[in-house]
């Protein structure tokens, strides 16, 4: 909970949502196989953006009474209605029905707190809690340096969602490798040839899979030791890429990795 307490007193982050919105529209026309997923994400961007911008004043300051409780209550009161509406409008029937059932019967604040505490939830519960709370965490997150544990986010303690190589300023050189948090979307530097789950660094134990024709800037980074994987994006190959959005379009890479017996370190917002 120390990481969560720190995040609640942090300075609000810069706005990442316009770039995500633009990239979602771009990829929806490029990748027909991901059109439904991106349509739902596009619908979620508006309430998540609203949550991001509305976060600071109700959650920061004296007399607010306690981090995770206030965060959960704020999410239910101010974010959840928009997420429900977007999911009903653009989500698949199974997800839509599951969200409606939760809204009608669940302890919603308790659900948000359980997600914040890292408890294992059903897929529809994870979806609902994550879409409501993650933009709040992102708005408040600031990463101390260096992290105590390289495998978890230094801002909130979350697991990595994906990794990416940033632009270096030199045409033939990849920039540093970063991990991006599955909870608050903050990034931190991580070793290049190292498993982001168990720390394996023997290159012969770190298989790479890629579909260069379809996804020239994306690949699967697997680990034969722990059988985990994540997707990695090289911004030098596509400088317009927004990794958190591009990952949603790379479902074929996820399916291939699963067929090889790998499990993703942390599924994305859509559960893939």
mmCIF file of C-alpha atoms in Angstrom:
data_model
loop_
_atom_site.group_PDB
_atom_site.id
_atom_site.type_symbol
_atom_site.label_atom_id
_atom_site.label_comp_id
_atom_site.label_asym_id
_atom_site.label_seq_id
_atom_site.Cartn_x
_atom_site.Cartn_y
_atom_site.Cartn_z
ATOM 1 C CA UNK A 1 0.000 0.000 0.000
ATOM 2 C CA UNK A 2 3.004 2.341 0.287
ATOM 3 C CA UNK A 3 3.128 2.646 -3.500
ATOM 4 C CA UNK A 4 -0.570 3.502 -3.605
ATOM 5 C CA UNK A 5 -0.183 6.104 -0.852
ATOM 6 C CA UNK A 6 2.653 7.694 -2.817
ATOM 7 C CA UNK A 7 0.632 7.774 -6.002
ATOM 8 C CA UNK A 8 -2.243 9.561 -4.273
ATOM 9 C CA UNK A 9 -0.027 12.494 -3.298
ATOM 10 C CA UNK A 10 1.687 12.822 -6.668
ATOM 11 C CA UNK A 11 1.587 15.606 -9.234
ATOM 12 C CA UNK A 12 -0.911 15.023 -12.064
ATOM 13 C CA UNK A 13 0.659 13.647 -15.251
ATOM 14 C CA UNK A 14 0.604 15.133 -18.739
ATOM 15 C CA UNK A 15 -2.342 14.191 -20.950
ATOM 16 C CA UNK A 16 -1.707 11.003 -23.013
ATOM 17 C CA UNK A 17 -5.236 10.622 -24.378
ATOM 18 C CA UNK A 18 -5.219 12.668 -27.618
ATOM 19 C CA UNK A 19 -2.399 10.517 -29.024
ATOM 20 C CA UNK A 20 -4.226 7.348 -27.978
ATOM 21 C CA UNK A 21 -7.449 8.517 -29.620
ATOM 22 C CA UNK A 22 -5.665 9.361 -32.871
ATOM 23 C CA UNK A 23 -3.752 6.083 -32.935
ATOM 24 C CA UNK A 24 -6.896 4.062 -32.227
ATOM 25 C CA UNK A 25 -8.618 5.577 -35.257
ATOM 26 C CA UNK A 26 -5.550 4.945 -37.403
ATOM 27 C CA UNK A 27 -5.180 1.283 -36.425
ATOM 28 C CA UNK A 28 -8.908 0.549 -36.725
ATOM 29 C CA UNK A 29 -8.681 1.269 -40.451
ATOM 30 C CA UNK A 30 -5.361 -0.567 -40.848
ATOM 31 C CA UNK A 31 -6.230 -3.795 -39.025
ATOM 32 C CA UNK A 32 -9.749 -5.120 -39.738
ATOM 33 C CA UNK A 33 -9.178 -8.089 -37.407
ATOM 34 C CA UNK A 34 -8.959 -5.672 -34.471
ATOM 35 C CA UNK A 35 -11.831 -3.374 -35.461
ATOM 36 C CA UNK A 36 -14.219 -4.537 -32.714
ATOM 37 C CA UNK A 37 -11.607 -4.328 -29.964
ATOM 38 C CA UNK A 38 -10.499 -0.883 -31.093
ATOM 39 C CA UNK A 39 -14.094 0.277 -31.425
ATOM 40 C CA UNK A 40 -14.681 -0.574 -27.766
ATOM 41 C CA UNK A 41 -11.419 1.054 -26.700
ATOM 42 C CA UNK A 42 -12.335 4.144 -28.708
ATOM 43 C CA UNK A 43 -15.658 4.345 -26.871
ATOM 44 C CA UNK A 44 -13.881 3.975 -23.514
ATOM 45 C CA UNK A 45 -11.426 6.784 -24.236
ATOM 46 C CA UNK A 46 -13.976 9.528 -23.529
ATOM 47 C CA UNK A 47 -14.949 8.427 -19.973
ATOM 48 C CA UNK A 48 -11.363 7.443 -19.181
ATOM 49 C CA UNK A 49 -10.139 10.850 -20.355
ATOM 50 C CA UNK A 50 -12.766 12.501 -18.189
ATOM 51 C CA UNK A 51 -11.604 10.441 -15.197
ATOM 52 C CA UNK A 52 -7.979 11.357 -15.886
ATOM 53 C CA UNK A 53 -8.738 15.082 -15.859
ATOM 54 C CA UNK A 54 -11.150 14.963 -12.912
ATOM 55 C CA UNK A 55 -8.827 13.028 -10.596
ATOM 56 C CA UNK A 56 -6.685 15.395 -8.474
ATOM 57 C CA UNK A 57 -8.903 17.592 -6.317
ATOM 58 C CA UNK A 58 -11.247 14.954 -4.860
ATOM 59 C CA UNK A 59 -8.381 12.617 -3.979
ATOM 60 C CA UNK A 60 -5.523 14.823 -2.843
ATOM 61 C CA UNK A 61 -5.454 16.956 0.276
ATOM 62 C CA UNK A 62 -6.161 16.831 3.938
ATOM 63 C CA UNK A 63 -9.348 15.376 5.304
ATOM 64 C CA UNK A 64 -9.917 12.903 2.490
ATOM 65 C CA UNK A 65 -9.569 9.982 4.824
ATOM 66 C CA UNK A 66 -7.512 7.281 3.177
ATOM 67 C CA UNK A 67 -6.166 6.442 -0.224
ATOM 68 C CA UNK A 68 -7.670 3.235 -1.613
ATOM 69 C CA UNK A 69 -11.119 3.806 -0.087
ATOM 70 C CA UNK A 70 -11.402 7.302 -1.584
ATOM 71 C CA UNK A 71 -10.058 6.107 -4.923
ATOM 72 C CA UNK A 72 -12.603 3.274 -5.056
ATOM 73 C CA UNK A 73 -15.478 5.549 -4.071
ATOM 74 C CA UNK A 74 -14.469 8.197 -6.609
ATOM 75 C CA UNK A 75 -14.238 5.555 -9.351
ATOM 76 C CA UNK A 76 -17.726 4.240 -8.626
ATOM 77 C CA UNK A 77 -19.351 7.646 -8.293
ATOM 78 C CA UNK A 78 -17.625 9.555 -11.095
ATOM 79 C CA UNK A 79 -16.140 7.068 -13.583
ATOM 80 C CA UNK A 80 -18.269 3.922 -13.551
ATOM 81 C CA UNK A 81 -21.416 5.387 -15.196
ATOM 82 C CA UNK A 82 -19.479 6.455 -18.292
ATOM 83 C CA UNK A 83 -17.664 3.124 -18.508
ATOM 84 C CA UNK A 84 -20.987 1.251 -18.305
ATOM 85 C CA UNK A 85 -22.487 3.406 -21.064
ATOM 86 C CA UNK A 86 -19.461 2.952 -23.345
ATOM 87 C CA UNK A 87 -19.409 -0.813 -22.806
ATOM 88 C CA UNK A 88 -23.130 -1.149 -23.539
ATOM 89 C CA UNK A 89 -22.744 0.950 -26.685
ATOM 90 C CA UNK A 90 -19.645 -0.704 -28.133
ATOM 91 C CA UNK A 91 -18.845 -3.913 -26.250
ATOM 92 C CA UNK A 92 -19.563 -7.504 -27.298
ATOM 93 C CA UNK A 93 -22.762 -9.053 -25.867
ATOM 94 C CA UNK A 94 -21.008 -11.267 -23.317
ATOM 95 C CA UNK A 95 -19.033 -8.370 -21.867
ATOM 96 C CA UNK A 96 -22.041 -6.056 -21.974
ATOM 97 C CA UNK A 97 -24.238 -8.540 -20.120
ATOM 98 C CA UNK A 98 -21.540 -9.259 -17.552
ATOM 99 C CA UNK A 99 -20.999 -5.585 -16.806
ATOM 100 C CA UNK A 100 -24.739 -4.974 -16.420
ATOM 101 C CA UNK A 101 -25.016 -7.929 -14.012
ATOM 102 C CA UNK A 102 -22.128 -6.609 -11.913
ATOM 103 C CA UNK A 103 -23.587 -3.135 -11.838
ATOM 104 C CA UNK A 104 -26.888 -4.518 -10.569
ATOM 105 C CA UNK A 105 -25.590 -6.886 -7.908
ATOM 106 C CA UNK A 106 -21.951 -6.371 -6.898
ATOM 107 C CA UNK A 107 -20.326 -4.386 -4.093
ATOM 108 C CA UNK A 108 -18.741 -2.026 -6.571
ATOM 109 C CA UNK A 109 -16.528 -0.080 -4.175
ATOM 110 C CA UNK A 110 -15.358 -3.383 -2.734
ATOM 111 C CA UNK A 111 -14.594 -4.599 -6.251
ATOM 112 C CA UNK A 112 -12.454 -1.525 -6.947
ATOM 113 C CA UNK A 113 -10.576 -1.997 -3.668
ATOM 114 C CA UNK A 114 -9.964 -5.685 -4.397
ATOM 115 C CA UNK A 115 -8.449 -4.771 -7.768
ATOM 116 C CA UNK A 116 -6.282 -2.110 -6.129
ATOM 117 C CA UNK A 117 -5.120 -4.701 -3.577
ATOM 118 C CA UNK A 118 -4.074 -7.071 -6.373
ATOM 119 C CA UNK A 119 -6.646 -9.776 -5.674
ATOM 120 C CA UNK A 120 -7.517 -12.288 -8.394
ATOM 121 C CA UNK A 121 -10.819 -11.348 -10.013
ATOM 122 C CA UNK A 122 -13.067 -12.759 -12.717
ATOM 123 C CA UNK A 123 -12.301 -11.358 -16.197
ATOM 124 C CA UNK A 124 -15.373 -9.113 -16.293
ATOM 125 C CA UNK A 125 -14.594 -7.845 -12.781
ATOM 126 C CA UNK A 126 -11.030 -7.053 -13.802
ATOM 127 C CA UNK A 127 -12.253 -5.229 -16.910
ATOM 128 C CA UNK A 128 -14.676 -3.073 -14.969
ATOM 129 C CA UNK A 129 -12.296 -2.218 -12.138
ATOM 130 C CA UNK A 130 -9.365 -1.552 -14.431
ATOM 131 C CA UNK A 131 -11.237 0.716 -16.828
ATOM 132 C CA UNK A 132 -12.556 2.731 -13.891
ATOM 133 C CA UNK A 133 -9.454 2.980 -11.704
ATOM 134 C CA UNK A 134 -6.454 2.870 -14.035
ATOM 135 C CA UNK A 135 -6.965 6.388 -15.492
ATOM 136 C CA UNK A 136 -7.107 7.732 -11.928
ATOM 137 C CA UNK A 137 -3.828 6.012 -11.034
ATOM 138 C CA UNK A 138 -2.263 7.245 -14.260
ATOM 139 C CA UNK A 139 -3.251 10.835 -13.562
ATOM 140 C CA UNK A 140 -1.603 10.760 -10.153
ATOM 141 C CA UNK A 141 1.401 8.543 -10.777
ATOM 142 C CA UNK A 142 4.974 9.711 -10.551
ATOM 143 C CA UNK A 143 7.833 7.226 -10.566
ATOM 144 C CA UNK A 144 10.620 7.394 -7.996
ATOM 145 C CA UNK A 145 14.050 6.459 -9.293
ATOM 146 C CA UNK A 146 15.504 3.904 -9.140
ATOM 147 C CA UNK A 147 12.781 1.292 -8.497
ATOM 148 C CA UNK A 148 13.334 -1.111 -5.627
ATOM 149 C CA UNK A 149 12.070 -4.088 -7.654
ATOM 150 C CA UNK A 150 12.771 -3.969 -11.397
ATOM 151 C CA UNK A 151 9.860 -6.330 -12.154
ATOM 152 C CA UNK A 152 7.144 -4.076 -10.692
ATOM 153 C CA UNK A 153 6.122 -0.499 -11.386
ATOM 154 C CA UNK A 154 7.962 1.936 -9.105
ATOM 155 C CA UNK A 155 4.871 4.161 -8.962
ATOM 156 C CA UNK A 156 2.087 1.711 -8.019
ATOM 157 C CA UNK A 157 3.643 -1.770 -7.773
ATOM 158 C CA UNK A 158 1.821 -3.137 -10.824
ATOM 159 C CA UNK A 159 3.111 -5.791 -13.218
ATOM 160 C CA UNK A 160 4.361 -4.819 -16.682
ATOM 161 C CA UNK A 161 1.819 -4.768 -19.494
ATOM 162 C CA UNK A 162 4.314 -4.567 -22.350
ATOM 163 C CA UNK A 163 7.772 -3.297 -23.203
ATOM 164 C CA UNK A 164 9.002 -0.857 -25.807
ATOM 165 C CA UNK A 165 12.231 0.535 -27.218
ATOM 166 C CA UNK A 166 12.112 4.320 -27.254
ATOM 167 C CA UNK A 167 13.531 6.493 -30.012
ATOM 168 C CA UNK A 168 17.234 7.183 -29.546
ATOM 169 C CA UNK A 169 17.791 10.063 -31.978
ATOM 170 C CA UNK A 170 20.142 7.898 -34.077
ATOM 171 C CA UNK A 171 18.683 6.150 -37.150
ATOM 172 C CA UNK A 172 20.347 2.750 -36.630
ATOM 173 C CA UNK A 173 20.294 2.585 -32.846
ATOM 174 C CA UNK A 174 17.388 1.477 -30.666
ATOM 175 C CA UNK A 175 16.671 3.545 -27.607
ATOM 176 C CA UNK A 176 16.400 2.234 -24.055
ATOM 177 C CA UNK A 177 13.966 -0.539 -23.263
ATOM 178 C CA UNK A 178 11.064 0.400 -21.004
ATOM 179 C CA UNK A 179 8.359 -1.587 -19.284
ATOM 180 C CA UNK A 180 4.870 -0.073 -19.160
ATOM 181 C CA UNK A 181 2.701 -0.693 -16.104
ATOM 182 C CA UNK A 182 -0.580 -2.600 -16.441
ATOM 183 C CA UNK A 183 -2.201 -0.514 -13.674
ATOM 184 C CA UNK A 184 -1.091 3.110 -14.015
ATOM 185 C CA UNK A 185 0.620 3.099 -17.464
ATOM 186 C CA UNK A 186 3.859 4.576 -16.125
ATOM 187 C CA UNK A 187 7.135 3.436 -17.703
ATOM 188 C CA UNK A 188 10.476 2.441 -16.219
ATOM 189 C CA UNK A 189 13.812 1.415 -17.731
ATOM 190 C CA UNK A 190 14.534 -2.314 -17.898
ATOM 191 C CA UNK A 191 17.403 -4.446 -19.212
ATOM 192 C CA UNK A 192 17.169 -5.369 -22.874
ATOM 193 C CA UNK A 193 17.832 -9.127 -22.945
ATOM 194 C CA UNK A 194 16.135 -10.016 -19.668
ATOM 195 C CA UNK A 195 12.804 -11.678 -18.939
ATOM 196 C CA UNK A 196 10.468 -9.109 -17.353
ATOM 197 C CA UNK A 197 8.878 -11.827 -15.232
ATOM 198 C CA UNK A 198 11.696 -13.927 -13.750
ATOM 199 C CA UNK A 199 14.919 -12.137 -14.729
ATOM 200 C CA UNK A 200 16.267 -14.856 -17.034
ATOM 201 C CA UNK A 201 19.105 -13.346 -19.098
ATOM 202 C CA UNK A 202 20.411 -16.339 -21.056
ATOM 203 C CA UNK A 203 19.606 -15.476 -24.664
ATOM 204 C CA UNK A 204 19.041 -19.109 -25.591
ATOM 205 C CA UNK A 205 16.144 -19.167 -23.095
ATOM 206 C CA UNK A 206 14.489 -16.023 -24.488
ATOM 207 C CA UNK A 207 12.708 -16.874 -27.765
ATOM 208 C CA UNK A 208 11.425 -14.081 -29.984
ATOM 209 C CA UNK A 209 8.470 -14.386 -32.364
ATOM 210 C CA UNK A 210 7.497 -11.833 -34.974
ATOM 211 C CA UNK A 211 5.179 -11.313 -37.970
ATOM 212 C CA UNK A 212 7.291 -8.734 -39.751
ATOM 213 C CA UNK A 213 4.910 -8.232 -42.670
ATOM 214 C CA UNK A 214 1.875 -7.384 -40.538
ATOM 215 C CA UNK A 215 3.506 -5.972 -37.418
ATOM 216 C CA UNK A 216 7.024 -4.790 -38.339
ATOM 217 C CA UNK A 217 7.428 -2.880 -35.065
ATOM 218 C CA UNK A 218 6.060 -5.556 -32.706
ATOM 219 C CA UNK A 219 7.235 -8.933 -31.447
ATOM 220 C CA UNK A 220 6.670 -11.516 -28.747
ATOM 221 C CA UNK A 221 9.412 -11.696 -26.108
ATOM 222 C CA UNK A 222 9.061 -15.093 -24.437
ATOM 223 C CA UNK A 223 10.908 -16.906 -21.667
ATOM 224 C CA UNK A 224 11.478 -20.648 -21.758
ATOM 225 C CA UNK A 225 12.329 -20.641 -18.044
ATOM 226 C CA UNK A 226 9.104 -19.239 -16.563
ATOM 227 C CA UNK A 227 6.931 -19.658 -19.707
ATOM 228 C CA UNK A 228 5.816 -16.027 -19.556
ATOM 229 C CA UNK A 229 5.817 -13.458 -22.346
ATOM 230 C CA UNK A 230 4.951 -9.888 -23.233
ATOM 231 C CA UNK A 231 4.804 -7.888 -26.446
ATOM 232 C CA UNK A 232 7.618 -5.487 -27.259
ATOM 233 C CA UNK A 233 7.361 -2.495 -29.595
ATOM 234 C CA UNK A 234 10.224 -0.779 -31.412
ATOM 235 C CA UNK A 235 9.359 2.877 -31.941
ATOM 236 C CA UNK A 236 12.274 3.206 -34.335
ATOM 237 C CA UNK A 237 10.337 1.007 -36.777
ATOM 238 C CA UNK A 238 7.122 2.998 -36.337
ATOM 239 C CA UNK A 239 7.572 6.356 -34.664
ATOM 240 C CA UNK A 240 3.784 6.924 -34.648
ATOM 241 C CA UNK A 241 3.191 3.860 -32.487
ATOM 242 C CA UNK A 242 1.454 4.248 -29.130
ATOM 243 C CA UNK A 243 2.342 0.923 -27.491
ATOM 244 C CA UNK A 244 -0.682 0.732 -25.159
ATOM 245 C CA UNK A 245 -2.948 1.069 -28.230
ATOM 246 C CA UNK A 246 -0.861 -0.921 -30.708
ATOM 247 C CA UNK A 247 -0.878 -3.892 -28.352
ATOM 248 C CA UNK A 248 -4.661 -4.166 -28.742
ATOM 249 C CA UNK A 249 -4.214 -4.581 -32.507
ATOM 250 C CA UNK A 250 -1.576 -7.297 -32.121
ATOM 251 C CA UNK A 251 -3.960 -10.049 -31.002
ATOM 252 C CA UNK A 252 -2.506 -12.522 -33.570
ATOM 253 C CA UNK A 253 0.839 -12.304 -31.750
ATOM 254 C CA UNK A 254 -0.888 -13.040 -28.440
ATOM 255 C CA UNK A 255 -2.655 -16.043 -29.947
ATOM 256 C CA UNK A 256 0.596 -17.374 -31.375
ATOM 257 C CA UNK A 257 2.369 -17.031 -28.034
ATOM 258 C CA UNK A 258 -0.425 -18.910 -26.273
ATOM 259 C CA UNK A 259 -0.220 -21.674 -28.885
ATOM 260 C CA UNK A 260 3.463 -22.038 -27.971
ATOM 261 C CA UNK A 261 2.518 -22.571 -24.321
ATOM 262 C CA UNK A 262 3.331 -19.095 -22.984
ATOM 263 C CA UNK A 263 1.227 -17.040 -20.553
ATOM 264 C CA UNK A 264 1.205 -13.263 -20.689
ATOM 265 C CA UNK A 265 2.712 -11.512 -17.672
ATOM 266 C CA UNK A 266 -0.356 -9.285 -17.488
ATOM 267 C CA UNK A 267 -3.311 -9.374 -19.915
ATOM 268 C CA UNK A 268 -4.274 -6.064 -21.464
ATOM 269 C CA UNK A 269 -7.450 -4.069 -20.865
ATOM 270 C CA UNK A 270 -9.424 -6.371 -23.148
ATOM 271 C CA UNK A 271 -8.164 -9.500 -21.407
ATOM 272 C CA UNK A 272 -5.677 -10.578 -24.105
#
